N, CA, C and O of each residue as an XYZ file, in Angstrom:
316
protein
N     -56.300   -132.189    252.192
C     -56.633   -132.783    252.820
C     -56.713   -134.198    251.915
O     -56.736   -134.201    250.684
N     -56.747   -135.258    252.660
C     -56.154   -136.743    251.895
C     -57.640   -136.856    252.910
O     -57.933   -136.344    253.990
N     -58.322   -137.718    252.040
C     -60.143   -138.299    252.846
C     -59.619   -139.406    252.222
O     -58.943   -139.459    251.195
N     -60.123   -140.563    253.177
C     -60.014   -142.043    253.048
C     -61.308   -142.040    253.631
O     -61.893   -141.298    254.420
N     -61.698   -143.490    252.779
C     -62.969   -143.675    253.281
C     -62.743   -145.935    254.028
O     -63.465   -146.909    253.816
N     -61.665   -145.814    254.699
C     -61.756   -146.676    255.106
C     -62.700   -148.216    255.000
O     -62.245   -149.356    255.087
N     -64.190   -147.782    254.779
C     -65.286   -148.908    254.678
C     -65.422   -149.507    253.257
O     -66.207   -150.423    253.013
N     -64.563   -148.901    252.275
C     -64.423   -149.289    251.148
C     -63.185   -150.238    250.518
O     -62.089   -150.316    251.072
N     -63.450   -150.791    249.551
C     -63.089   -152.129    249.489
C     -62.791   -152.619    250.467
O     -63.518   -152.167    251.352
N     -61.605   -153.834    251.118
C     -61.629   -154.521    251.734
C     -61.402   -153.688    253.222
O     -61.812   -154.306    254.204
N     -60.967   -152.739    253.401
C     -61.551   -152.150    254.297
C     -60.053   -153.052    255.562
O     -60.004   -153.378    256.748
N     -59.616   -153.078    255.012
C     -58.275   -153.672    256.020
C     -57.241   -152.757    256.605
O     -56.947   -151.792    255.899
N     -56.788   -152.846    257.465
C     -55.551   -151.937    258.023
C     -54.799   -150.968    257.176
O     -54.569   -149.762    257.261
N     -54.392   -152.225    256.048
C     -53.244   -151.953    255.032
C     -53.684   -150.414    254.519
O     -52.725   -149.708    254.207
N     -55.323   -149.668    254.364
C     -55.015   -149.303    253.856
C     -54.924   -147.719    254.597
O     -54.822   -146.683    253.939
N     -54.985   -147.780    256.105
C     -54.586   -147.198    257.389
C     -52.818   -147.178    256.830
O     -52.411   -146.141    256.304
N     -52.138   -148.027    256.946
C     -50.852   -147.481    256.964
C     -50.156   -147.061    255.961
O     -49.015   -146.602    256.019
N     -50.950   -147.235    254.827
C     -50.521   -146.752    253.198
C     -50.626   -144.711    252.999
O     -49.908   -143.811    252.562
N     -52.223   -144.885    253.748
C     -52.818   -143.346    253.265
C     -51.590   -142.761    255.013
O     -50.849   -141.781    254.940
N     -51.654   -143.256    255.756
C     -50.913   -142.379    256.566
C     -48.993   -142.402    256.255
O     -48.244   -141.545    256.723
N     -48.607   -143.380    255.530
C     -47.549   -142.912    255.020
C     -47.327   -141.880    253.816
O     -46.451   -141.034    253.640
N     -48.514   -142.281    252.999
C     -49.094   -141.349    251.649
C     -48.615   -139.995    252.730
O     -47.449   -139.608    252.797
N     -49.782   -139.371    253.553
C     -49.786   -138.068    253.755
C     -48.442   -137.909    254.549
O     -47.973   -136.813    254.241
N     -47.585   -138.596    255.498
C     -46.187   -138.350    255.926
C     -45.258   -138.037    254.913
O     -44.406   -137.187    255.169
N     -45.281   -138.688    253.586
C     -44.565   -138.334    252.659
C     -44.542   -137.420    251.533
O     -43.594   -137.064    250.834
N     -46.463   -136.934    251.471
C     -46.705   -135.234    251.027
C     -46.331   -134.098    251.753
O     -45.817   -133.075    251.302
N     -46.735   -134.447    253.336
C     -47.277   -133.853    253.990
C     -48.683   -133.116    254.318
O     -48.715   -132.271    255.213
N     -49.872   -133.456    253.560
C     -50.552   -133.431    253.868
C     -51.724   -134.345    254.186
O     -52.052   -135.451    253.755
N     -52.484   -133.144    255.491
C     -52.956   -133.917    256.245
C     -54.354   -135.025    255.678
O     -55.257   -134.917    254.848
N     -53.878   -136.137    256.710
C     -55.106   -136.946    256.288
C     -56.503   -137.447    257.557
O     -56.456   -137.386    258.785
N     -57.561   -137.888    256.718
C     -58.946   -137.712    257.508
C     -58.903   -139.215    256.638
O     -58.841   -139.443    255.430
N     -58.961   -140.047    257.745
C     -59.735   -141.548    257.853
C     -60.836   -142.116    258.391
O     -60.761   -142.687    259.479
N     -61.749   -142.049    257.846
C     -63.163   -142.575    258.971
C     -63.575   -143.953    258.572
O     -62.678   -144.379    257.844
N     -64.598   -144.926    258.721
C     -65.331   -145.706    258.429
C     -64.017   -146.979    258.618
O     -64.083   -147.934    257.844
N     -62.596   -146.934    259.891
C     -62.030   -147.727    259.631
C     -62.400   -149.074    259.444
O     -63.460   -149.472    259.929
N     -61.651   -149.842    258.793
C     -62.047   -151.262    258.961
C     -63.387   -151.372    259.514
O     -63.689   -151.989    260.536
N     -64.346   -150.564    258.569
C     -65.608   -151.179    259.135
C     -66.045   -152.521    259.124
O     -66.522   -153.289    259.960
N     -65.597   -152.601    257.366
C     -66.342   -154.503    257.448
C     -65.476   -155.728    257.699
O     -65.472   -156.836    257.163
N     -64.594   -155.092    258.872
C     -64.024   -156.158    259.709
C     -65.143   -156.350    261.403
O     -65.946   -155.569    261.913
N     -64.577   -158.031    261.912
C     -65.254   -158.093    262.531
C     -64.889   -157.713    263.766
O     -65.661   -157.809    264.720
N     -63.499   -157.176    263.878
C     -63.507   -156.909    265.074
C     -63.152   -154.861    264.320
O     -61.991   -154.605    264.000
N     -64.321   -153.651    264.155
C     -63.595   -152.193    263.121
C     -63.140   -151.886    263.674
O     -63.052   -152.380    264.798
N     -62.584   -150.961    263.339
C     -61.767   -149.104    263.972
C     -60.263   -150.550    264.012
O     -60.066   -151.759    263.895
N     -59.378   -148.826    264.343
C     -57.963   -149.257    264.986
C     -57.726   -150.122    265.780
O     -57.887   -149.663    266.911
N     -57.371   -151.322    265.803
C     -56.093   -151.928    266.202
C     -55.585   -152.172    266.537
O     -55.740   -153.393    266.490
N     -54.099   -151.797    267.469
C     -52.751   -151.471    268.368
C     -52.339   -151.197    267.420
O     -52.286   -149.983    267.221
N     -51.753   -152.234    266.164
C     -50.680   -152.469    265.205
C     -50.878   -151.024    264.364
O     -49.932   -150.328    263.997
N     -52.152   -150.745    264.156
C     -52.684   -149.599    263.325
C     -52.254   -148.124    264.451
O     -51.481   -147.282    263.993
N     -52.737   -147.968    265.675
C     -52.390   -147.127    266.154
C     -51.281   -146.653    266.318
O     -50.971   -145.461    266.296
N     -50.399   -147.862    266.549
C     -48.374   -147.643    267.179
C     -47.949   -146.957    265.431
O     -47.589   -145.787    265.562
N     -47.922   -147.366    264.084
C     -47.842   -146.771    263.188
C     -47.908   -145.645    263.001
O     -47.051   -144.898    262.529
N     -49.220   -145.357    263.453
C     -49.717   -143.485    263.353
C     -48.762   -143.102    264.430
O     -47.840   -142.341    264.137
N     -48.866   -143.484    265.466
C     -48.173   -142.702    266.712
C     -46.833   -142.717    266.082
O     -46.210   -141.741    266.500
N     -46.203   -143.343    265.338
C     -44.354   -143.812    265.038
C     -44.744   -142.130    263.979
O     -44.043   -141.144    264.209
N     -45.639   -142.063    263.133
C     -45.353   -141.500    261.720
C     -45.813   -140.103    262.086
O     -45.733   -139.190    261.264
N     -46.250   -139.940    263.197
C     -47.177   -138.576    264.388
C     -45.605   -138.233    264.626
O     -45.109   -137.200    264.178
N     -44.652   -139.468    265.586
C     -43.386   -138.682    266.307
C     -42.505   -138.565    265.115
O     -42.486   -137.345    264.955
N     -42.069   -138.868    264.565
C     -41.435   -139.159    262.705
C     -41.582   -137.438    261.420
O     -41.061   -136.712    260.573
N     -42.449   -137.680    262.063
C     -42.926   -136.042    261.734
C     -42.614   -134.702    262.395
O     -41.868   -133.778    262.068
N     -43.557   -134.929    263.594
C     -43.510   -133.632    264.552
C     -44.625   -133.827    264.506
O     -45.153   -132.852    265.041
N     -45.500   -134.634    264.128
C     -46.866   -134.882    263.576
C     -48.684   -134.563    264.937
O     -48.344   -134.750    266.105
N     -49.574   -134.340    264.857
C     -50.448   -134.120    265.699
C     -51.761   -135.351    264.974
O     -52.330   -135.313    263.883
N     -51.868   -136.245    265.994
C     -53.107   -137.311    265.336
C     -54.223   -136.737    266.446
O     -54.003   -136.029    267.429
N     -55.080   -137.105    266.119
C     -56.903   -137.007    267.049
C     -57.703   -137.464    266.666
O     -58.107   -137.486    265.503
N     -58.095   -137.920    267.559
C     -59.213   -139.520    267.472
C     -58.388   -140.677    267.590
O     -59.107   -141.660    267.414
N     -57.060   -141.049    267.834
C     -56.680   -141.827    267.929
C     -56.206   -142.589    269.457
O     -55.463   -142.290    270.393
N     -57.255   -143.932    269.033
C     -57.532   -144.220    269.914
C     -57.863   -146.669    269.622
O     -58.325   -147.085    268.559
N     -57.627   -147.276    270.346
C     -58.046   -148.602    269.498
C     -59.351   -148.356    269.394
O     -59.903   -147.613    270.207
N     -60.041   -148.959    268.355
C     -61.344   -148.997    268.041
C     -61.826   -147.730    267.477
O     -62.924   -147.603    266.934
N     -61.013   -146.860    267.618
C     -61.577   -146.257    266.838
C     -61.931   -146.004    265.128
O     -61.345   -146.379    264.113
N     -62.829   -145.413    265.287
C     -63.812   -145.587    263.310
C     -63.124   -144.481    263.235
O     -62.368   -145.204    262.587
N     -62.484   -143.169    263.249
C     -62.023   -142.086    262.399
C     -60.819   -141.548    263.267
O     -60.361   -142.071    264.282
N     -60.393   -140.341    262.618
C     -58.388   -140.447    262.959
C     -58.384   -139.663    262.170
O     -58.778   -139.945    261.039
N     -57.809   -138.040    262.576
C     -57.091   -137.271    261.770
C     -55.612   -136.994    261.867
O     -55.303   -136.447    262.925
N     -54.689   -137.215    261.090
C     -53.036   -136.894    260.595
C     -52.932   -136.032    260.163
O     -53.583   -135.657    259.188
N     -51.708   -135.142    260.981
C     -51.566   -134.146    260.036
C     -49.892   -133.778    260.817
O     -49.441   -133.329    261.870
N     -49.454   -134.273    259.600
C     -47.785   -134.576    259.763
C     -47.318   -132.888    260.193
O     -47.787   -131.765    260.009
N     -46.257   -133.414    260.785
C     -45.596   -131.376    260.720
C     -44.617   -131.129    260.009
O     -44.525   -132.194    259.399
N     -43.940   -130.598    259.698
C     -42.807   -129.396    258.658
C     -41.750   -129.975    258.925
O     -40.686   -129.559    258.467
């Protein structure tokens, strides 16, 4: 499982999108925590949620905890 702390470094949504893409490409589950913690509006924003939902749909994967403002998400790509 890939574990990513979104509160480290800049804590931008780019971390969310790149980590999710890496999980989809490798087939490894991903756990994101402290998503965008350092931002004025922390947590998932609608555009990040949409990207995660698209990857889940494309891979036949599963999303847990995925909603706007969520600070934690798990993405398990499908086969």
